Tab-separated table of C-alpha atoms and ligand atoms in Angstrom:
chain	number	residue	atom	x	y	z
A	1	MET	CA	-0.074	0.264	0.249
A	2	ASN	CA	1.505	3.266	-1.246
A	3	HIS	CA	-0.089	7.223	-0.294
A	4	PHE	CA	-0.039	7.844	-4.140
A	5	GLU	CA	-3.351	8.137	-5.573
A	6	VAL	CA	-5.760	10.044	-7.447
A	7	ARG	CA	-7.891	12.785	-6.229
A	8	GLY	CA	-9.745	15.529	-7.714
A	9	GLY	CA	-8.607	14.131	-10.940
A	10	GLU	CA	-5.040	14.559	-10.155
A	11	LEU	CA	-2.424	12.550	-8.775
A	12	HIS	CA	-1.317	12.783	-5.095
A	13	CYS	CA	1.130	12.543	-3.102
A	14	GLU	CA	-0.291	11.766	0.730
A	15	ASP	CA	-2.410	15.630	1.010
A	16	THR	CA	-0.427	17.321	-1.752
A	17	PRO	CA	-0.609	17.504	-5.914
A	18	LEU	CA	2.691	16.388	-7.866
A	19	SER	CA	1.537	19.771	-10.375
A	20	ARG	CA	2.275	21.753	-7.148
A	21	ILE	CA	5.538	20.061	-6.600
A	22	ALA	CA	6.713	20.647	-10.394
A	23	GLU	CA	5.540	24.160	-10.693
A	24	SER	CA	7.817	24.822	-7.598
A	25	VAL	CA	10.763	22.607	-7.957
A	26	GLY	CA	10.216	22.092	-11.580
A	27	THR	CA	10.674	18.396	-13.242
A	28	PRO	CA	12.556	15.920	-13.461
A	29	VAL	CA	12.017	15.508	-9.591
A	30	TYR	CA	11.788	12.358	-7.248
A	31	VAL	CA	8.946	12.896	-4.925
A	32	TYR	CA	9.272	10.409	-2.078
A	33	SER	CA	6.283	9.523	0.840
A	34	ARG	CA	7.153	9.954	4.354
A	35	ALA	CA	3.594	8.260	5.423
A	36	THR	CA	4.799	5.569	2.798
A	37	LEU	CA	8.418	4.902	4.120
A	38	GLU	CA	6.939	5.337	7.936
A	39	ARG	CA	4.358	2.221	7.090
A	40	HIS	CA	6.264	0.242	4.936
A	41	TYR	CA	9.217	-0.234	7.715
A	42	THR	CA	6.774	-0.268	10.378
A	43	VAL	CA	5.019	-3.822	8.467
A	44	PHE	CA	8.201	-5.436	8.327
A	45	ARG	CA	9.393	-4.721	11.633
A	46	ASP	CA	5.588	-5.650	13.090
A	47	SER	CA	5.711	-8.715	10.648
A	48	LEU	CA	8.615	-9.994	11.633
A	49	VAL	CA	8.176	-9.460	15.591
A	50	ALA	CA	4.914	-11.376	15.472
A	51	ALA	CA	6.371	-14.323	13.205
A	52	GLY	CA	8.535	-14.659	16.923
A	53	LEU	CA	11.823	-13.297	16.171
A	54	GLY	CA	12.437	-11.618	18.723
A	55	ASP	CA	13.713	-7.655	18.436
A	56	PRO	CA	15.550	-7.960	15.014
A	57	LEU	CA	17.808	-5.545	14.578
A	58	ILE	CA	16.346	-3.644	11.025
A	59	ALA	CA	19.160	-2.036	8.842
A	60	TYR	CA	17.604	-0.196	6.275
A	61	ALA	CA	20.395	-0.519	2.673
A	62	VAL	CA	21.032	2.628	2.229
A	63	LYS	CA	22.258	2.062	-1.098
A	64	ALA	CA	18.351	1.679	-2.271
A	65	ASN	CA	17.940	5.844	-1.182
A	66	SER	CA	20.855	7.451	0.398
A	67	ASN	CA	18.987	10.452	0.788
A	68	VAL	CA	19.351	11.388	4.637
A	69	ALA	CA	16.405	13.025	5.215
A	70	VAL	CA	14.638	9.427	4.222
A	71	LEU	CA	17.309	8.090	6.575
A	72	ARG	CA	16.497	10.418	8.678
A	73	VAL	CA	12.292	8.729	8.782
A	74	LEU	CA	13.513	5.907	9.370
A	75	GLY	CA	15.990	5.691	11.950
A	76	ASP	CA	13.634	7.882	13.683
A	77	LEU	CA	11.591	4.361	13.871
A	78	GLY	CA	14.402	2.968	15.465
A	79	ALA	CA	15.679	1.495	11.718
A	80	GLY	CA	19.191	0.781	11.107
A	81	ALA	CA	21.355	0.960	8.409
A	82	ASP	CA	22.985	-1.357	6.073
A	83	THR	CA	25.908	0.777	4.365
A	84	VAL	CA	28.238	-0.256	1.972
A	85	SER	CA	31.150	2.730	2.576
A	86	GLU	CA	32.366	5.380	4.204
A	87	GLY	CA	30.031	8.083	2.527
A	88	GLU	CA	27.022	5.366	3.580
A	89	ILE	CA	27.924	5.271	6.736
A	90	ARG	CA	28.772	8.954	7.066
A	91	ARG	CA	25.585	9.852	6.102
A	92	ALA	CA	23.778	6.762	8.444
A	93	LEU	CA	25.644	9.221	11.284
A	94	ALA	CA	24.158	12.096	9.992
A	95	ALA	CA	21.137	11.475	9.718
A	96	GLY	CA	20.982	10.666	13.736
A	97	ILE	CA	21.806	6.613	12.984
A	98	PRO	CA	23.808	4.982	16.229
A	99	GLY	CA	27.103	3.266	15.085
A	100	GLU	CA	25.334	0.926	17.226
A	101	ARG	CA	22.529	-0.008	14.485
A	102	ILE	CA	25.181	-0.249	11.603
A	103	VAL	CA	25.691	-3.046	9.864
A	104	PHE	CA	29.267	-2.616	6.605
A	105	SER	CA	28.694	-4.819	4.038
A	106	GLY	CA	30.030	-4.852	0.982
A	107	VAL	CA	33.485	-7.324	-0.921
A	108	GLY	CA	36.035	-4.469	-1.536
A	109	LYS	CA	35.879	-2.242	2.290
A	110	THR	CA	39.452	-0.626	2.113
A	111	ARG	CA	41.593	-0.195	4.762
A	112	GLY	CA	40.775	3.227	5.615
A	113	GLU	CA	36.792	2.768	5.476
A	114	ILE	CA	37.675	-0.363	8.092
A	115	GLU	CA	38.850	1.840	10.106
A	116	PHE	CA	36.238	4.084	9.554
A	117	ALA	CA	33.699	2.220	10.793
A	118	LEU	CA	35.236	1.205	13.397
A	119	ARG	CA	35.827	4.141	15.354
A	120	ALA	CA	32.347	4.976	13.928
A	121	GLY	CA	30.967	1.433	16.152
A	122	VAL	CA	29.186	0.019	13.905
A	123	SER	CA	27.039	-2.814	15.331
A	124	GLU	CA	29.168	-5.248	12.739
A	125	ILE	CA	31.396	-5.362	9.884
A	126	ASN	CA	30.376	-8.372	7.257
A	127	VAL	CA	33.113	-10.749	6.461
A	128	GLU	CA	33.173	-11.205	2.253
A	129	SER	CA	36.299	-13.096	2.480
A	130	GLU	CA	39.728	-14.406	4.230
A	131	PRO	CA	41.821	-11.717	2.631
A	132	GLU	CA	39.221	-8.775	4.027
A	133	LEU	CA	39.065	-10.917	7.120
A	134	THR	CA	42.928	-10.269	7.732
A	135	LEU	CA	42.711	-6.714	6.775
A	136	VAL	CA	39.886	-5.962	9.111
A	137	ALA	CA	41.950	-7.759	12.084
A	138	GLU	CA	45.143	-5.676	10.887
A	139	VAL	CA	43.390	-2.672	11.163
A	140	ALA	CA	41.291	-3.225	14.594
A	141	GLY	CA	44.872	-4.474	16.138
A	142	GLY	CA	45.898	-0.685	15.196
A	143	LEU	CA	43.229	1.126	17.011
A	144	GLY	CA	43.267	-1.851	19.962
A	145	LEU	CA	40.347	-2.729	20.047
A	146	ARG	CA	38.082	-6.558	18.792
A	147	ALA	CA	36.251	-5.476	15.782
A	148	PRO	CA	32.410	-7.183	15.839
A	149	ILE	CA	32.153	-9.428	12.288
A	150	VAL	CA	29.953	-11.400	10.645
A	151	PHE	CA	30.901	-13.492	7.637
A	152	ARG	CA	28.536	-13.454	4.236
A	153	VAL	CA	28.420	-16.624	3.437
A	154	ASN	CA	27.569	-17.482	-0.413
A	155	PRO	CA	24.306	-19.969	-0.043
A	156	ASP	CA	24.982	-21.170	-3.205
A	157	VAL	CA	21.273	-20.142	-4.063
A	158	ALA	CA	19.732	-18.730	-7.651
A	159	ALA	CA	17.988	-16.038	-6.209
A	160	GLY	CA	16.709	-12.913	-7.791
A	161	GLY	CA	14.771	-10.437	-10.539
A	162	HIS	CA	17.417	-9.715	-13.022
A	163	ALA	CA	21.072	-11.409	-13.599
A	164	LYS	CA	22.439	-8.441	-12.361
A	165	ILE	CA	21.098	-8.479	-8.838
A	166	ALA	CA	21.392	-12.089	-8.173
A	167	THR	CA	24.461	-12.403	-5.023
A	168	GLY	CA	23.961	-15.533	-3.349
A	169	LYS	CA	25.228	-17.669	-6.616
A	170	ALA	CA	28.873	-20.054	-6.124
A	171	GLU	CA	30.036	-17.972	-9.478
A	172	ASN	CA	28.935	-14.510	-7.911
A	173	LYS	CA	31.971	-12.281	-5.642
A	174	PHE	CA	30.118	-12.247	-2.866
A	175	GLY	CA	30.621	-13.962	0.327
A	176	VAL	CA	32.472	-17.154	1.911
A	177	SER	CA	31.473	-20.968	0.902
A	178	PHE	CA	30.606	-22.864	4.124
A	179	ASP	CA	33.202	-25.133	4.531
A	180	GLU	CA	35.158	-21.384	4.470
A	181	ALA	CA	32.781	-20.486	7.141
A	182	ALA	CA	33.805	-22.694	9.197
A	183	ARG	CA	37.374	-22.454	9.289
A	184	LEU	CA	37.288	-18.930	10.036
A	185	TYR	CA	35.233	-18.779	12.362
A	186	ALA	CA	37.039	-20.759	14.369
A	187	ASN	CA	40.467	-18.370	13.601
A	188	ALA	CA	38.962	-15.266	14.384
A	189	SER	CA	37.541	-16.162	17.152
A	190	ASN	CA	40.920	-17.561	19.044
A	191	HIS	CA	41.801	-13.843	17.367
A	192	PRO	CA	42.673	-10.985	20.289
A	193	HIS	CA	41.384	-8.285	17.492
A	194	LEU	CA	37.878	-9.974	16.124
A	195	LYS	CA	35.169	-10.879	17.863
A	196	PRO	CA	32.702	-13.021	15.451
A	197	LEU	CA	29.133	-12.633	16.155
A	198	GLY	CA	27.454	-14.567	13.252
A	199	VAL	CA	26.914	-15.318	10.197
A	200	ALA	CA	25.101	-13.721	7.221
A	201	CYS	CA	23.815	-13.696	3.968
A	202	HIS	CA	21.781	-11.916	0.896
A	203	ILE	CA	21.207	-13.769	-1.822
A	204	GLY	CA	19.991	-10.815	-4.178
A	205	SER	CA	17.276	-8.311	-5.117
A	206	GLN	CA	13.499	-8.140	-6.403
A	207	ILE	CA	13.471	-11.568	-5.009
A	208	THR	CA	9.162	-12.358	-5.609
A	209	ASP	CA	9.241	-16.016	-4.895
A	210	LEU	CA	9.887	-17.701	-1.073
A	211	ALA	CA	11.047	-20.822	-2.057
A	212	PRO	CA	15.133	-19.478	-2.745
A	213	PHE	CA	15.143	-17.694	0.425
A	214	GLU	CA	13.140	-20.841	2.211
A	215	ALA	CA	16.416	-22.673	0.754
A	216	ALA	CA	19.204	-20.399	1.857
A	217	PHE	CA	17.548	-19.400	5.445
A	218	THR	CA	17.469	-23.342	5.809
A	219	ARG	CA	21.455	-23.416	4.841
A	220	MET	CA	21.893	-20.866	7.173
A	221	ARG	CA	20.165	-22.630	10.271
A	222	GLY	CA	21.757	-25.118	9.388
A	223	LEU	CA	25.462	-23.660	9.766
A	224	VAL	CA	24.595	-21.334	12.847
A	225	GLU	CA	24.089	-25.517	14.841
A	226	ALA	CA	27.253	-26.574	13.215
A	227	LEU	CA	29.484	-24.061	14.255
A	228	ARG	CA	27.419	-23.968	17.716
A	229	ALA	CA	28.311	-27.515	18.147
A	230	GLU	CA	32.193	-27.304	17.260
A	231	GLY	CA	32.079	-24.916	20.583
A	232	MET	CA	31.114	-21.282	19.164
A	233	THR	CA	29.310	-18.807	20.152
A	234	VAL	CA	27.055	-17.479	17.183
A	235	GLU	CA	24.961	-14.603	18.386
A	236	ARG	CA	23.478	-12.916	15.944
A	237	LEU	CA	21.593	-14.408	11.945
A	238	ASP	CA	21.765	-11.498	9.343
A	239	LEU	CA	19.380	-12.957	6.852
A	240	GLY	CA	20.156	-9.820	4.256
A	241	GLY	CA	17.308	-8.238	2.108
A	242	GLY	CA	16.345	-8.697	-1.030
A	243	LEU	CA	12.059	-9.390	-0.891
A	244	GLY	CA	10.530	-8.096	-4.012
A	245	VAL	CA	7.883	-5.405	-5.085
A	246	PRO	CA	4.663	-5.016	-6.934
A	247	TYR	CA	6.208	-3.071	-10.111
A	248	PHE	CA	2.715	-3.688	-11.623
A	249	ASP	CA	3.460	-5.937	-15.126
A	250	MET	CA	2.733	-9.250	-12.716
A	251	PRO	CA	1.062	-10.582	-9.924
A	252	ASP	CA	1.606	-9.488	-6.618
A	253	PRO	CA	4.501	-11.002	-4.329
A	254	PRO	CA	4.216	-11.988	-1.520
A	255	GLY	CA	4.066	-9.312	1.196
A	256	PRO	CA	5.919	-9.329	4.515
A	257	ALA	CA	3.578	-10.996	6.559
A	258	GLU	CA	4.127	-14.398	4.590
A	259	TYR	CA	8.142	-13.228	4.295
A	260	ALA	CA	7.860	-13.107	8.068
A	261	ALA	CA	5.806	-16.292	8.590
A	262	MET	CA	7.931	-18.345	6.575
A	263	ILE	CA	11.411	-17.592	8.421
A	264	GLY	CA	9.534	-18.313	11.826
A	265	ARG	CA	8.940	-21.612	10.360
A	266	VAL	CA	12.170	-22.296	9.317
A	267	MET	CA	13.657	-20.703	12.808
A	268	ALA	CA	11.413	-21.721	15.459
A	269	GLY	CA	13.293	-23.426	18.122
A	270	LEU	CA	16.654	-21.604	17.291
A	271	GLU	CA	17.704	-19.920	20.891
A	272	ALA	CA	19.740	-17.265	21.627
A	273	ILE	CA	20.059	-15.489	18.229
A	274	ARG	CA	19.162	-11.756	17.487
A	275	PHE	CA	18.074	-11.590	13.935
A	276	ALA	CA	19.517	-8.967	11.529
A	277	PHE	CA	17.993	-7.686	8.159
A	278	GLU	CA	18.888	-6.133	5.311
A	279	PRO	CA	15.505	-4.946	3.040
A	280	GLY	CA	15.904	-1.631	0.843
A	281	ARG	CA	13.299	-1.691	-1.997
A	282	VAL	CA	10.634	-3.209	-0.288
A	283	ILE	CA	11.048	-0.711	2.065
A	284	ALA	CA	11.793	2.846	-0.533
A	285	ALA	CA	10.588	1.250	-4.592
A	286	ASN	CA	6.984	2.051	-4.055
A	287	ALA	CA	7.123	4.915	-1.757
A	288	GLY	CA	8.713	7.498	-4.304
A	289	VAL	CA	8.165	8.180	-8.062
A	290	LEU	CA	9.922	10.404	-10.623
A	291	LEU	CA	8.196	12.820	-12.203
A	292	ALA	CA	8.741	14.256	-15.435
A	293	SER	CA	6.909	16.459	-17.650
A	294	VAL	CA	6.279	15.881	-21.390
A	295	VAL	CA	8.905	18.187	-23.828
A	296	HIS	CA	7.543	16.692	-27.372
A	297	LEU	CA	5.472	14.291	-28.971
A	298	HIS	CA	7.398	12.734	-32.244
A	299	GLU	CA	4.725	10.986	-34.121
A	300	ARG	CA	6.802	9.176	-37.261
A	301	PRO	CA	4.466	7.893	-40.057
A	302	ASN	CA	5.628	5.004	-41.842
A	303	GLY	CA	3.901	6.375	-45.066
A	304	GLU	CA	1.508	2.800	-44.520
A	305	GLY	CA	-1.193	4.795	-42.531
A	306	GLY	CA	0.854	3.742	-38.927
A	307	GLY	CA	4.053	4.838	-37.100
A	308	ARG	CA	5.815	5.289	-34.246
A	309	ARG	CA	4.803	7.634	-31.476
A	310	PHE	CA	7.701	8.999	-29.456
A	311	LEU	CA	6.584	10.527	-26.360
A	312	VAL	CA	9.803	12.734	-25.366
A	313	LEU	CA	10.503	13.259	-21.326
A	314	ASP	CA	12.539	15.476	-20.042
A	315	ALA	CA	13.316	12.996	-17.676
A	316	ALA	CA	16.209	10.213	-19.284
A	317	MET	CA	18.223	7.229	-17.863
A	318	ASN	CA	20.347	9.454	-16.295
A	319	ASP	CA	17.827	10.038	-13.835
A	320	LEU	CA	16.619	6.733	-13.924
A	321	ILE	CA	18.661	3.880	-15.030
A	322	ARG	CA	16.696	0.531	-14.200
A	323	PRO	CA	14.910	0.066	-17.172
A	324	ALA	CA	18.520	0.530	-19.213
A	325	MET	CA	19.802	-1.214	-17.231
A	326	TYR	CA	17.725	-3.911	-15.434
A	327	ASP	CA	15.156	-3.904	-18.398
A	328	ALA	CA	12.908	-2.933	-15.628
A	329	PHE	CA	9.419	-1.771	-15.989
A	330	HIS	CA	7.555	1.337	-14.491
A	331	ASP	CA	4.543	1.936	-13.912
A	332	ILE	CA	3.504	5.362	-15.910
A	333	ARG	CA	0.843	7.911	-15.390
A	334	PRO	CA	-0.306	10.492	-16.531
A	335	VAL	CA	-0.792	12.883	-13.089
A	336	ILE	CA	-4.382	14.802	-14.481
A	337	GLU	CA	-6.485	11.828	-15.165
A	338	THR	CA	-8.292	11.557	-18.983
A	339	ASP	CA	-10.844	9.762	-20.132
A	340	ALA	CA	-9.709	10.166	-24.058
A	341	ALA	CA	-8.538	6.746	-25.614
A	342	PRO	CA	-5.245	6.201	-24.636
A	343	VAL	CA	-2.396	5.552	-27.352
A	344	ALA	CA	0.316	3.103	-28.162
A	345	CYS	CA	3.831	5.918	-27.111
A	346	ASP	CA	7.590	4.625	-26.813
A	347	VAL	CA	8.656	6.837	-24.056
A	348	VAL	CA	11.850	7.832	-24.139
A	349	GLY	CA	14.432	10.592	-22.718
A	350	PRO	CA	16.362	12.885	-24.447
A	351	VAL	CA	20.329	11.152	-23.980
A	352	CYS	CA	22.028	10.101	-27.040
A	353	GLU	CA	21.998	6.805	-26.704
A	354	THR	CA	18.835	4.248	-28.230
A	355	GLY	CA	19.156	3.018	-24.372
A	356	ASP	CA	17.494	5.834	-23.310
A	357	THR	CA	13.596	4.832	-23.718
A	358	PHE	CA	11.739	3.834	-21.166
A	359	THR	CA	9.552	1.338	-22.174
A	360	ARG	CA	8.211	0.770	-25.736
A	361	GLU	CA	4.709	0.481	-27.008
A	362	ARG	CA	3.256	1.639	-23.986
A	363	MET	CA	-0.191	2.285	-23.788
A	364	LEU	CA	-1.237	5.874	-22.093
A	365	PRO	CA	-3.498	9.387	-22.999
A	366	PRO	CA	-2.924	11.650	-25.597
A	367	LEU	CA	-0.009	14.026	-24.138
A	368	GLY	CA	1.064	17.010	-25.337
A	369	PRO	CA	4.295	19.172	-24.351
A	370	GLY	CA	3.895	20.541	-20.304
A	371	ASP	CA	1.706	17.638	-19.381
A	372	LEU	CA	3.224	15.564	-16.089
A	373	VAL	CA	3.307	11.899	-15.697
A	374	ALA	CA	4.608	10.153	-12.814
A	375	PHE	CA	6.667	6.805	-13.288
A	376	MET	CA	5.614	5.153	-10.517
A	377	SER	CA	7.419	2.838	-7.478
A	378	ALA	CA	10.567	4.381	-8.515
A	379	GLY	CA	11.701	4.961	-4.645
A	380	ALA	CA	14.503	1.865	-4.716
A	381	TYR	CA	17.777	2.273	-7.051
A	382	GLY	CA	16.229	5.500	-7.864
A	383	ALA	CA	17.871	8.811	-7.273
A	384	ALA	CA	20.205	6.935	-5.700
A	385	MET	CA	21.585	5.350	-8.979
A	386	ALA	CA	21.672	8.625	-10.571
A	387	SER	CA	24.484	10.578	-12.866
A	388	GLU	CA	24.947	13.731	-14.580
A	389	TYR	CA	25.511	12.407	-18.356
A	390	ASN	CA	25.264	14.160	-21.168
A	391	SER	CA	26.171	16.631	-18.497
A	392	ARG	CA	22.368	17.202	-16.776
A	393	PRO	CA	22.227	18.377	-13.454
A	394	LEU	CA	21.791	15.585	-10.929
A	395	VAL	CA	18.095	14.820	-10.423
A	396	PRO	CA	16.603	16.316	-7.076
A	397	GLU	CA	14.568	15.029	-4.305
A	398	VAL	CA	11.346	16.180	-2.540
A	399	LEU	CA	9.585	14.567	0.769
A	400	VAL	CA	6.022	14.794	1.390
A	401	ASP	CA	4.294	14.896	4.340
A	402	GLY	CA	0.182	15.233	4.588
A	403	ASP	CA	0.014	19.019	2.479
A	404	ARG	CA	2.985	19.496	2.833
A	405	PHE	CA	7.041	19.027	1.066
A	406	ALA	CA	10.087	19.956	1.390
A	407	VAL	CA	12.892	19.967	-1.421
A	408	ILE	CA	15.487	17.429	0.497
A	409	ARG	CA	18.215	17.748	-2.289
A	410	ARG	CA	17.591	20.370	-4.119
A	411	ARG	CA	19.112	20.566	-8.094
A	412	PRO	CA	22.547	21.808	-8.583
A	413	THR	CA	22.880	25.002	-10.694
A	414	TYR	CA	25.019	24.557	-13.709
A	415	ASP	CA	27.853	26.458	-12.405
A	416	GLU	CA	28.141	24.158	-9.303
A	417	MET	CA	27.976	21.327	-11.439
A	418	LEU	CA	31.497	22.592	-13.417
A	419	ALA	CA	32.908	23.958	-9.889
A	420	ALA	CA	34.560	20.527	-8.716
A	421	GLU	CA	36.537	20.602	-12.822
A	422	THR	CA	39.807	22.436	-13.594
A	423	MET	CA	41.945	23.292	-15.994
A	424	ALA	CA	45.152	21.757	-16.750
A	425	GLU	CA	47.743	23.821	-15.573
A	426	TRP	CA	49.580	23.130	-19.321
A	427	LEU	CA	46.100	23.541	-21.151
B	501	LIG	C1	21.531	-3.885	-1.755
B	501	LIG	C2	21.606	-5.047	-0.265
B	501	LIG	C3	20.514	-5.477	0.200
B	501	LIG	C4	19.044	-4.575	-0.190
B	501	LIG	O1	18.848	-5.246	-1.391
B	501	LIG	P1	16.678	-5.002	-1.554
B	501	LIG	O2	16.670	-5.965	-2.817
B	501	LIG	O3	17.050	-3.355	-1.839
B	501	LIG	O4	16.181	-5.497	-0.099
B	501	LIG	C5	20.581	-6.020	1.096
B	501	LIG	N1	22.041	-6.220	1.938
B	501	LIG	C6	23.554	-6.074	0.757
B	501	LIG	C7	24.518	-6.589	1.235
B	501	LIG	C8	22.928	-5.582	-0.434
B	501	LIG	O5	24.121	-5.729	-0.844
């Protein structure tokens, strides 16, 4: 459920008409609903608690939508942060999320980043390989402390909405194998600068079927029990993120309640463990839209009474890359409703690449220059993946709360866009 609805013939975010935001901030612009973010987080947490999973650490995956105001909304509800870089840890801290609720993941953490994370007092560093374990031990030794670590295990399960976002197969770069995990856990348990807390997995993103989760989580439970049988202390089990969301081009995927109930079954009777989760998309995706304006309607006849109709928008692949990168589907809605019969359009942006096509032959009501459209379900992996490609200023972001809204990232000026670049002296 989300708070984007048509009222009086116009698409609103909560009690705010989207046209009001377009008038004031211009387009393209991302618009997020505070109430939807809060609802998604609360439903996720309550589902886990109802399934008997205790008081889990819910570390929102910052990479899905890393705006500091979004992090503040979630942090105020008690969310932690799953981070993959020093920049993301800094964002979480800036939003007021304390180190003890921060998880540091990622396959290529640098020495400097590990030091920063340890100084920030993160809850767990998710170690992805043996060389990384050595590096964490070295950095922790230099600081004279014991690094809280969790081993990210690759459960060798295929899952995920697209090959580029599947992470849980043995051939993917993520995590250690089960055998390595047992050996490294034992080594780390005896190390003066390492404190192994438990194990983690994250098998992919936009997973719309519970079976691969169940397979992976069953293996993870087995690993916890095997480690304990060898005398090791295991107090944390981090089950990652990856739960899919409806993008409205297929039947609704299982929701948090079914996901949580399945985990409750798989983990029944497992004692003395704190669960951690790293949801990103399921919290943010349907809490945001990308609002864009029509620049042109270009009809190219084929001489036989047919042809193609291109709806050229002021938003492009640099603002929302999911269609180009993952062949992703986004529902596109006109902001002002009409009864006019829909026609098939290719919806494209102005960037000089054929990949800058959001969709082909989508049935949309007739639209013309200046009309507003909203890309639905764009709150996750939207603004966070935006770039300045084609020297288009980074897309701004707005947060709505009822009938008020705030610009939470403004559109940079062209001067700002050029400011970081300098001419080589010898030119
Ligand atoms: C990307 C990622 C997540 C979040 O995935 P979603 O599909 O957005 O829930 C969680 N954990 C790790 C380690 C990730 O890389």
